[in-house]
Amino acid sequence: MDKIRIGIVGYGNLGRGVQYAASQNKDMEVVAVFTRRDPAAVQTVLPVKVKRYDAMREYVGKIDVMILCGGSATDLPAQSAEVVQLFNTVDSFDTHARIPEYFEALDAAAKKAGHLGAMSIGWDPGLFSLARIYFGSVMPDGGTYTFWGKGVSQGHSDAIRRVKGVKDARQYTVPVESALERVRSGENPVLTTREKHTRECYVVAEEGADLARIEREIKEMPNYFADYDTTVHFISEEELREKHAGIPHGGFVLRSGKSAADNRFLLEFSLKLDSNPEFTSSVLVAYARAVYRLHAEGKTGAVTAFDVAPKYLSPLTEAEQRKELL
Amino acid sequence: MDKIRIGIVGYGNLGRGVQYAASQNKDMEVVAVFTRRDPAAVQTVLPVKVKRYDAMREYVGKIDVMILCGGSATDLPAQSAEVVQLFNTVDSFDTHARIPEYFEALDAAAKKAGHLGAMSIGWDPGLFSLARIYFGSVMPDGGTYTFWGKGVSQGHSDAIRRVKGVKDARQYTVPVESALERVRSGENPVLTTREKHTRECYVVAEEGADLARIEREIKEMPNYFADYDTTVHFISEEELREKHAGIPHGGFVLRSGKSAADNRFLLEFSLKLDSNPEFTSSVLVAYARAVYRLHAEGKTGAVTAFDVAPKYLSPLTEAEQRKELL
């Protein structure tokens, strides 16, 4: 079997995760990692060539799908429309408000080049988006709820680190169990931001810092914490390293509603992940298979998880899928 | 907006459910119900024309999608390849062992006629199949588990009714909570039939019947009960009518596994339905929308849920889907 040849652009947590995930799929091989750092300084988790970002062009015809592992804030908006001129791509763009413009830019660049780019792939956006569209489509009269956690929010952890006197921090987003139970009971409640999630912060302060001020500044931070019930725990650097080194996450999508004859339905999708980036990577790799197959069928432009039939994700043949999974 | 014109073939629990479900979708209208009974004897839950099965041919060009609401044992194998010669179809064929041959027959007939037939649509096969293919694709190293219930199994209820001295019966399939917990714990256990589900039977006996014999015959029935821990409760006809009139069902699909770096993942999809046929119908109706759209794009032949991209199911435009659901 000819393997699907994967390139990895960017080698942080997500890039490492993609390399691990590709190693679990027999029909894939990672050809090279591309980085804007000094390639000699990049240590990979499994053996693979590491090349400069600018060397990508030499791999045209040698890589089928590039998996873009940069961040959504600045990396992906610049990279995706650029890389898709040379290769098919998959990315995990997750800045929700900018999805429409990102789609337009990627779609135009991909169509012009005759390539295919899958965007906003992962678990949210990604699998959770799938739950929302399937659940809403099969149950028109109802309400959809998304809860995140318990898990580490990198963005919120970073926000705490920017507070004066903070040396390091880890923030957990925690779904409110009683709110989940209200949804499961079929009540279809209107829930405020505060009612859905709490925020738990583990903070290492610099020596002699004013802890009361740090706690106040965190709790009053607009957008990040002000709308939530927030708890701040000051801990030692050692405890942070020992107990909060992982990047777990999880969450729930629920839809509760009813038939025209007033019979109630409840649908729930949940996931629990010891490593958020490693799972996101695993989803990216499955969509790389889909991108490879769809492009082989002549599909070009930008797609999201909504545009990809599930059969394209599975390593099984279509006949095997029907026999074993249907 | 031009509405999608639906026909309903067969008017039992599922046919009624389709009529209810279509009424919840603004882009659909039910044009007619087709029955092999005397149309005058069919009472519909909402106003609609009822026609003889053989009158279907007069509706060519007036109905976009026929939803086949017959049973999998004899109705659907005969009907689907016949009706698809005149119309696009959706059905809920669920005899697992016969899916490959059913697919071939439907695919050939549909392609010849230039129509599209979606088969094995509902929640299992259907949404549960989707969970199995998505979960397996994004987590190659793991195990998938399907549990059903708590819910009424019509087939098992019918089997009990065939026991001598039984007047009526209702059978519930119940997932074993401790087995579910073992899967959720990440243990990846090998579970026997007996370890996954129990069977609870509520039986109305004829007056003077030998209850001990009835209980023994139920519990020893091969395929249906012998491999399960089965409980038999004898109750009055009145209690059966009062407490067991509904057709609830539900279930769980779980996949537990890990990354190449040994981080554990757990994915779970569950549903809880007050009415099994009304929810199945609601899924059939969403796929009727997909069939209508895919056929308009030129797609013919047989498809399952695996072949249909989620975007085709939603009443929203693709731009709205990306903005609101991604």
XYZ file of C-alpha atoms in Angstrom:
652
model
C 0.000 0.000 0.000
C 1.237 3.480 -0.865
C 1.350 5.458 2.350
C -0.132 8.910 2.752
C 2.847 11.244 3.019
C 2.447 13.777 5.814
C 4.366 16.972 6.520
C 4.206 18.732 9.891
C 4.439 22.523 9.973
C 5.368 23.779 13.429
C 6.668 21.552 16.190
C 5.156 22.405 19.558
C 2.732 20.225 21.548
C 0.481 19.811 18.522
C 3.310 18.949 16.119
C 4.645 16.320 18.497
C 1.109 14.973 18.881
C 0.712 14.667 15.100
C 3.918 12.684 14.894
C 2.702 10.329 17.616
C -0.762 10.031 16.037
C 0.578 9.325 12.549
C 2.660 6.487 14.037
C -0.614 4.814 15.106
C -1.934 4.774 11.531
C -0.400 2.163 9.234
C -1.379 4.034 6.082
C 0.583 7.170 7.030
C 4.185 8.249 7.126
C 5.640 11.537 8.304
C 8.119 12.755 5.691
C 9.430 15.888 7.384
C 8.856 18.533 10.038
C 9.124 22.202 9.001
C 10.057 24.833 11.551
C 10.926 28.515 11.729
C 13.395 27.740 14.492
C 16.881 26.383 13.856
C 16.178 22.789 12.701
C 19.259 21.558 14.575
C 17.676 22.766 17.826
C 14.436 20.804 17.350
C 14.275 17.482 19.173
C 11.574 15.221 17.760
C 9.763 12.513 19.744
C 10.315 9.984 16.937
C 12.989 10.027 14.234
C 12.167 12.353 11.332
C 13.859 14.953 9.133
C 13.562 18.531 10.397
C 13.727 21.269 7.771
C 13.494 25.039 7.643
C 10.031 26.418 6.949
C 11.342 27.900 3.708
C 12.535 24.491 2.465
C 8.931 23.378 2.056
C 8.895 24.136 -1.643
C 11.473 21.365 -2.239
C 8.903 18.849 -1.003
C 6.242 19.529 -3.608
C 5.341 16.100 -5.023
C 6.870 14.365 -1.990
C 4.224 15.269 0.596
C 0.480 14.668 0.152
C -0.895 16.624 3.107
C 0.683 19.278 5.323
C -0.685 19.397 8.859
C -0.393 22.941 10.172
C 0.379 22.911 13.886
C 0.745 26.629 14.594
C -1.477 28.806 16.760
C -4.727 30.436 15.667
C -3.801 33.955 16.735
C -1.035 34.695 14.251
C 0.490 31.512 12.721
C -2.471 29.944 10.937
C -4.054 33.047 9.372
C -0.708 33.795 7.729
C 0.338 30.212 6.948
C -2.722 28.362 5.725
C -3.421 30.392 2.592
C 0.311 30.316 1.853
C 0.991 26.594 2.357
C -2.166 25.571 0.497
C -0.648 27.071 -2.654
C 1.847 24.181 -2.586
C 0.110 21.379 -0.692
C -3.179 20.096 0.655
C -3.529 21.165 4.283
C -5.280 20.405 7.559
C -5.405 22.897 10.427
C -7.056 23.438 13.801
C -7.998 27.118 13.439
C -10.215 27.875 16.438
C -10.756 31.634 16.670
C -14.490 31.384 16.358
C -15.318 34.955 15.387
C -12.866 34.865 12.478
C -13.970 31.547 10.962
C -15.999 33.079 8.075
C -13.132 35.277 6.811
C -10.580 32.502 7.355
C -12.741 30.134 5.314
C -13.023 32.622 2.447
C -9.269 33.235 2.311
C -8.361 29.543 2.474
C -11.068 28.579 -0.018
C -9.893 31.136 -2.592
C -6.205 30.241 -2.262
C -6.869 26.503 -2.332
C -9.163 26.641 -5.359
C -6.658 28.763 -7.258
C -3.887 26.245 -6.567
C -6.067 23.167 -7.110
C -5.529 21.988 -3.533
C -7.788 21.118 -0.626
C -7.566 22.654 2.865
C -9.472 21.270 5.860
C -9.846 23.908 8.587
C -11.003 24.074 12.203
C -10.328 20.374 12.782
C -9.935 19.014 16.323
C -12.486 18.464 19.059
C -13.910 21.976 19.464
C -14.148 23.088 16.749
C -14.265 19.601 15.253
C -15.963 16.655 16.947
C -18.076 18.959 19.123
C -19.158 20.847 15.999
C -20.196 17.504 14.504
C -22.264 16.714 17.584
C -23.938 20.121 17.332
C -24.864 19.744 13.644
C -25.996 16.099 13.840
C -27.946 16.616 17.069
C -29.620 19.788 15.818
C -30.507 18.235 12.471
C -32.173 15.127 13.901
C -33.942 16.997 16.726
C -35.219 20.341 15.403
C -37.228 21.221 18.521
C -34.659 21.470 21.314
C -31.696 23.272 22.815
C -27.976 22.531 22.414
C -25.497 23.016 25.269
C -21.703 22.844 25.182
C -19.680 22.480 28.398
C -15.883 22.351 28.561
C -13.651 20.699 31.116
C -12.460 19.732 33.465
C -9.354 20.868 31.651
C -6.474 23.233 31.297
C -7.069 26.447 29.368
C -3.744 27.625 27.954
C -5.156 31.069 27.179
C -6.346 31.602 30.738
C -3.112 30.232 32.185
C -1.195 32.703 30.022
C -3.458 35.555 31.152
C -2.635 34.807 34.801
C 1.084 34.687 34.008
C 0.840 38.269 32.748
C -0.275 39.502 36.210
C 2.555 41.278 38.045
C 4.148 39.089 40.700
C 3.068 35.792 39.092
C 5.859 33.392 38.233
C 3.781 30.564 36.785
C 0.153 29.422 36.707
C -2.245 26.758 35.558
C -5.953 27.395 35.027
C -8.664 24.717 34.935
C -12.074 25.257 33.381
C -14.639 23.192 35.298
C -18.220 22.502 34.168
C -20.851 23.064 36.862
C -22.282 19.622 37.601
C -25.678 20.975 38.698
C -26.048 22.836 35.386
C -25.239 19.632 33.477
C -27.862 17.833 35.531
C -30.471 20.493 34.767
C -29.842 20.002 31.052
C -29.978 16.215 31.388
C -33.292 16.470 33.240
C -34.864 17.955 30.094
C -35.497 21.338 31.658
C -33.883 23.298 28.751
C -32.604 26.010 31.115
C -31.222 29.385 30.046
C -27.742 29.345 31.607
C -25.490 32.346 32.187
C -21.728 32.134 31.709
C -21.327 31.985 35.500
C -23.810 29.135 35.842
C -22.065 26.888 33.303
C -18.395 26.881 34.334
C -16.133 27.759 37.236
C -12.438 28.620 36.944
C -9.768 27.171 39.239
C -6.363 28.839 39.246
C -3.145 27.388 40.633
C -0.651 30.212 40.962
C 3.049 30.349 41.833
C 3.803 33.853 43.133
C 7.180 35.565 43.152
C 8.755 35.843 46.552
C 7.305 38.712 48.554
C 4.518 39.412 46.056
C 1.210 40.862 47.310
C -1.006 37.762 47.137
C -4.234 39.619 47.887
C -3.615 41.979 44.982
C -2.771 39.102 42.609
C -5.936 37.256 43.581
C -8.024 40.411 43.093
C -6.461 41.189 39.721
C -7.122 37.666 38.478
C -10.719 37.571 39.663
C -11.536 40.989 38.200
C -9.861 40.410 34.814
C -12.481 41.217 32.148
C -13.401 38.514 29.582
C -11.139 35.934 31.224
C -12.384 35.729 34.823
C -14.792 38.539 35.804
C -17.888 36.654 34.583
C -17.021 33.444 36.447
C -16.800 32.154 39.983
C -13.028 31.937 40.209
C -10.916 30.242 42.862
C -7.237 31.102 43.311
C -4.834 28.707 45.051
C -1.276 29.800 45.717
C 1.075 26.839 45.505
C 4.801 26.183 45.283
C 6.665 25.812 42.027
C 7.366 22.220 42.976
C 3.676 21.418 43.509
C 2.795 23.002 40.167
C 5.376 20.830 38.454
C 4.304 17.671 40.242
C 0.529 17.919 40.188
C -0.270 20.213 37.275
C 2.177 19.222 34.541
C -0.395 17.509 32.271
C -2.663 19.156 29.713
C -5.909 17.271 30.274
C -9.233 18.449 28.895
C -12.711 17.270 28.134
C -16.271 18.393 27.735
C -19.861 17.703 26.832
C -22.303 18.529 24.043
C -25.915 17.895 24.951
C -29.143 18.390 23.084
C -32.445 18.085 24.844
C -35.750 18.367 23.056
C -38.934 16.651 22.027
C -41.024 15.146 19.254
C -44.194 16.772 17.933
C -46.073 14.279 20.132
C -44.219 15.644 23.175
C -41.945 12.672 23.791
C -38.603 13.809 25.184
C -35.170 13.022 23.709
C -31.716 13.586 25.202
C -28.483 13.227 23.201
C -25.091 13.557 24.843
C -21.524 13.422 23.559
C -18.637 13.692 25.960
C -14.911 13.233 25.978
C -12.235 12.940 28.611
C -8.653 13.450 27.498
C -5.425 13.001 29.436
C -3.721 15.086 26.749
C -5.630 17.752 24.857
C -2.954 18.353 22.175
C -2.387 14.641 21.554
C -6.091 14.058 20.969
C -6.472 17.140 18.761
C -3.528 15.812 16.752
C -5.158 12.445 16.381
C -8.231 14.118 14.865
C -6.019 16.175 12.535
C -4.369 12.996 11.270
C -7.728 11.287 10.543
C -8.777 14.349 8.531
C -5.467 14.258 6.658
C -6.608 10.869 5.346
C -9.926 12.406 4.299
C -8.180 15.332 2.602
C -5.926 12.943 0.702
C -8.888 10.898 -0.538
C -11.155 13.851 -1.360
C -8.371 15.593 -3.268
C -7.774 12.380 -5.216
C -11.469 12.570 -6.191
C -10.881 16.089 -7.508
C -12.182 18.144 -4.579
C -10.479 21.525 -4.062
C -11.052 24.583 -1.864
C -11.653 24.848 1.873
C -13.699 22.345 3.874
C -14.657 21.927 7.522
C -15.745 18.785 9.365
C -19.277 19.539 8.113
C -18.259 18.944 4.496
C -16.521 15.594 4.975
C -18.525 12.348 4.872
C -17.388 10.023 7.684
C -16.324 7.274 5.255
C -13.309 9.347 4.229
C -11.888 9.288 7.771
C -11.755 5.556 8.283
C -8.828 3.348 7.250
C -11.373 0.613 6.420
C -12.763 0.114 2.911
C -16.368 1.164 2.407
C -17.538 -2.467 2.314
C -15.659 -3.160 5.579
C -17.196 -0.074 7.166
C -20.725 -1.271 6.337
C -20.009 -4.808 7.524
C -18.150 -3.963 10.737
C -19.346 -0.549 11.903
C -22.856 0.060 10.548
C -38.921 28.314 -0.415
C -39.878 25.164 -2.304
C -40.586 22.481 0.257
C -39.137 18.984 0.099
C -42.062 16.730 -0.793
C -42.150 13.592 1.340
C -44.103 10.367 0.878
C -44.551 7.845 3.696
C -44.716 4.142 2.814
C -46.271 2.118 5.634
C -48.127 3.668 8.530
C -47.269 1.990 11.829
C -45.340 3.563 14.718
C -42.556 4.644 12.378
C -44.877 6.109 9.741
C -46.706 8.127 12.379
C -43.351 9.264 13.748
C -42.233 10.446 10.306
C -45.388 12.497 9.950
C -44.779 14.110 13.348
C -41.085 14.694 12.596
C -41.735 16.232 9.174
C -44.139 18.683 10.865
C -41.170 19.974 12.918
C -39.175 20.841 9.788
C -40.308 23.965 7.948
C -38.681 22.899 4.691
C -40.715 19.662 4.428
C -44.245 18.686 3.560
C -45.832 15.242 3.610
C -47.721 14.757 0.358
C -49.256 11.324 0.966
C -49.150 8.114 2.971
C -49.118 4.803 1.061
C -50.483 1.661 2.681
C -51.272 -1.940 1.795
C -54.249 -1.776 4.150
C -57.566 -0.234 3.178
C -56.755 3.510 3.062
C -60.148 4.343 4.537
C -59.217 2.349 7.659
C -55.985 4.292 8.305
C -56.251 7.073 10.881
C -53.390 9.550 10.574
C -52.067 11.647 13.470
C -52.119 14.805 11.302
C -54.231 15.481 8.201
C -52.789 13.899 5.028
C -53.984 11.949 1.989
C -53.841 8.143 2.401
C -53.422 6.115 -0.784
C -53.068 2.478 -1.771
C -49.515 1.227 -2.085
C -50.126 0.600 -5.776
C -51.131 4.226 -6.387
C -47.532 5.322 -5.786
C -46.774 5.464 -9.496
C -49.241 8.366 -9.908
C -47.022 10.444 -7.614
C -43.894 10.344 -9.745
C -42.814 13.983 -10.094
C -44.955 14.983 -7.106
C -42.841 13.439 -4.326
C -39.108 14.032 -3.872
C -38.280 11.391 -1.256
C -40.184 8.317 -0.098
C -39.537 7.323 3.511
C -40.005 3.571 3.853
C -41.472 2.726 7.246
C -41.885 -1.036 6.962
C -40.074 -3.722 8.917
C -36.642 -5.126 8.135
C -37.676 -8.777 8.109
C -39.892 -8.845 5.023
C -41.135 -5.342 4.048
C -37.926 -3.463 3.313
C -36.008 -6.151 1.388
C -38.948 -6.398 -1.030
C -39.903 -2.719 -1.122
C -36.719 -0.693 -1.216
C -35.360 -1.920 -4.554
C -38.899 -1.585 -5.974
C -39.740 1.919 -4.733
C -36.303 3.286 -5.645
C -37.150 2.619 -9.297
C -39.664 5.471 -9.043
C -38.404 7.695 -6.205
C -35.487 8.554 -3.985
C -35.828 6.643 -0.713
C -34.757 6.549 2.929
C -35.136 3.439 5.083
C -34.163 2.065 8.475
C -33.075 -1.450 7.439
C -31.461 -2.953 10.541
C -30.880 -6.681 9.970
C -27.159 -6.440 10.468
C -26.071 -9.688 8.847
C -27.920 -8.856 5.622
C -26.628 -5.296 5.190
C -24.043 -6.146 2.474
C -26.544 -7.911 0.177
C -29.220 -5.278 0.867
C -26.766 -2.541 -0.076
C -25.873 -4.277 -3.354
C -29.510 -4.751 -4.372
C -30.509 -1.190 -3.509
C -27.401 0.276 -5.109
C -27.978 -1.551 -8.400
C -31.684 -0.671 -8.597
C -31.104 2.959 -7.628
C -28.278 3.484 -10.101
C -30.301 1.948 -12.908
C -33.206 4.290 -12.197
C -31.053 7.349 -11.524
C -32.311 7.650 -7.966
C -30.693 7.752 -4.545
C -31.539 5.436 -1.634
C -30.296 6.001 1.927
C -30.393 2.779 3.955
C -29.962 1.727 7.579
C -30.834 5.192 8.881
C -31.945 5.685 12.499
C -29.985 5.513 15.724
C -28.582 1.968 15.543
C -27.786 1.518 12.737
C -27.472 5.266 12.188
C -26.210 7.675 14.830
C -24.500 4.860 16.765
C -22.781 3.753 13.544
C -21.557 7.335 13.121
C -20.150 7.322 16.644
C -18.374 4.026 15.904
C -16.771 5.257 12.678
C -15.787 8.720 13.954
C -14.479 7.397 17.281
C -12.511 4.587 15.673
C -11.033 6.877 13.019
C -9.755 9.501 15.433
C -8.523 6.963 18.018
C -6.930 4.006 16.225
C -5.550 2.358 19.361
C -8.595 1.523 21.461
C -11.766 -0.509 21.886
C -15.342 0.387 20.953
C -18.318 -0.708 23.071
C -22.040 -0.433 22.290
C -24.642 -0.796 25.046
C -28.397 -0.619 24.490
C -31.142 0.453 26.881
C -32.774 0.832 29.113
C -35.432 0.256 26.527
C -38.143 -1.902 25.054
C -37.085 -4.559 22.561
C -40.048 -5.288 20.296
C -38.436 -8.494 19.017
C -37.944 -9.891 22.514
C -41.433 -8.821 23.597
C -42.839 -10.670 20.574
C -40.770 -13.766 21.423
C -42.293 -13.863 24.915
C -45.796 -13.477 23.459
C -45.227 -16.668 21.472
C -44.769 -18.694 24.700
C -47.853 -20.783 25.477
C -49.993 -19.249 28.232
C -48.694 -15.704 27.675
C -51.313 -13.088 26.901
C -49.062 -10.058 26.578
C -45.519 -9.015 27.467
C -43.008 -6.211 27.472
C -39.247 -6.808 27.530
C -36.641 -4.257 28.600
C -32.983 -4.497 27.648
C -30.900 -3.001 30.457
C -27.184 -2.150 30.244
C -25.125 -3.399 33.194
C -23.943 -0.261 34.996
C -20.793 -1.922 36.376
C -19.745 -2.951 32.851
C -20.244 0.636 31.640
C -18.108 1.835 34.543
C -15.341 -0.618 33.689
C -15.249 0.745 30.143
C -15.281 4.347 31.393
C -12.383 3.569 33.733
C -10.196 2.846 30.700
C -9.807 -0.834 31.492
C -10.766 -2.010 27.948
C -12.402 -5.169 29.301
C -13.480 -8.160 27.208
C -17.186 -8.413 28.025
C -19.455 -11.395 27.422
C -23.057 -10.996 26.300
C -24.169 -11.744 29.867
C -21.869 -9.111 31.345
C -23.147 -6.291 29.115
C -26.945 -6.448 29.382
C -29.700 -7.918 31.509
C -33.243 -8.603 30.308
C -36.337 -7.659 32.318
C -39.634 -9.193 31.272
C -43.100 -8.040 32.322
C -45.531 -10.794 31.480
C -49.330 -11.045 31.572
C -50.232 -14.740 31.857
C -53.496 -16.320 30.818
C -55.688 -17.358 33.708
C -54.599 -20.670 35.209
C -51.363 -20.814 33.198
C -48.332 -22.588 34.670
C -46.201 -19.597 35.664
C -43.137 -21.657 36.579
C -43.122 -23.254 33.122
C -43.572 -19.881 31.373
C -40.681 -18.386 33.338
C -38.478 -21.377 32.556
C -39.338 -21.314 28.840
C -38.545 -17.609 28.615
C -35.243 -17.881 30.471
C -34.086 -20.876 28.432
C -35.071 -19.480 25.016
C -31.975 -19.702 22.780
C -30.634 -16.492 21.146
C -33.231 -14.327 22.872
C -32.701 -15.009 26.598
C -30.468 -18.020 27.338
C -27.250 -15.974 27.207
C -28.539 -13.284 29.586
C -29.471 -12.859 33.206
C -33.213 -12.610 32.745
C -35.830 -11.523 35.279
C -39.503 -12.379 34.778
C -42.251 -10.391 36.545
C -45.841 -11.532 36.228
C -48.176 -8.547 36.282
C -51.803 -7.787 35.506
C -53.033 -6.624 32.117
C -53.970 -3.331 33.752
C -50.474 -2.765 35.147
C -48.931 -3.532 31.761
C -51.189 -0.954 30.140
C -50.547 1.669 32.814
C -46.822 1.333 33.432
C -45.429 -0.207 30.254
C -47.345 1.443 27.411
C -44.424 3.567 26.156
C -41.658 2.527 23.774
C -38.627 4.147 25.401
C -35.075 3.244 24.453
C -31.541 4.487 24.681
C -27.964 3.412 24.735
C -24.279 4.204 24.743
C -21.326 4.014 22.360
C -17.962 4.326 24.088
C -14.432 4.213 22.814
C -11.541 4.022 25.204
C -7.936 4.093 24.088
C -4.668 5.939 24.129
C -2.108 7.991 22.258
C 1.294 6.651 21.229
C 2.655 8.510 24.286
C 0.275 6.484 26.485
C -2.145 9.287 27.340
C -5.673 7.930 27.740
C -8.774 9.128 25.867
C -12.442 8.321 26.474
C -15.230 9.214 24.031
C -18.872 8.581 24.850
C -22.111 9.101 22.966
C -25.410 8.352 24.627
C -29.067 8.868 24.020
C -32.211 8.591 26.082
C -35.499 8.449 24.210
C -39.051 8.498 25.522
C -40.146 7.147 22.145
C -37.855 4.965 20.072
C -39.947 5.094 16.850
C -40.469 8.856 17.040
C -36.725 9.484 17.348
C -35.853 7.009 14.592
C -38.381 8.844 12.414
C -36.786 12.157 13.189
C -33.435 10.824 11.955
C -35.101 9.429 8.801
C -36.551 12.863 8.041
C -33.157 14.623 8.416
C -31.662 12.107 5.973
C -34.555 12.721 3.563
C -33.258 16.303 3.361
C -29.756 14.972 2.640
C -31.064 12.583 -0.020
C -32.974 15.404 -1.695
C -29.877 17.618 -1.809
C -27.423 14.903 -2.855
C -29.730 13.734 -5.627
C -30.023 17.332 -6.835
C -26.204 17.287 -7.094
C -26.420 14.203 -9.287
C -25.683 11.477 -6.741
C -27.360 8.106 -7.390
C -27.144 4.603 -5.920
C -27.285 3.431 -2.305
C -25.748 5.343 0.601
C -25.522 4.854 4.346
C -24.884 7.436 7.070
C -21.160 6.921 6.386
C -21.476 8.393 2.888
C -23.344 11.569 3.811
C -21.448 14.683 4.865
C -23.152 16.300 7.878
C -23.790 19.568 6.019
C -26.507 17.878 3.958
C -28.593 17.127 7.067
C -28.905 20.632 8.436
C -31.620 23.084 7.397
C -29.041 25.887 7.747
C -27.002 27.182 4.817
C -23.335 26.185 4.776
C -22.258 29.700 5.803
C -24.746 29.645 8.700
C -23.480 26.223 9.768
C -19.887 27.496 9.943
C -20.910 30.654 11.792
C -23.333 29.121 14.282
C -22.311 25.494 14.789
C -18.593 25.142 14.037
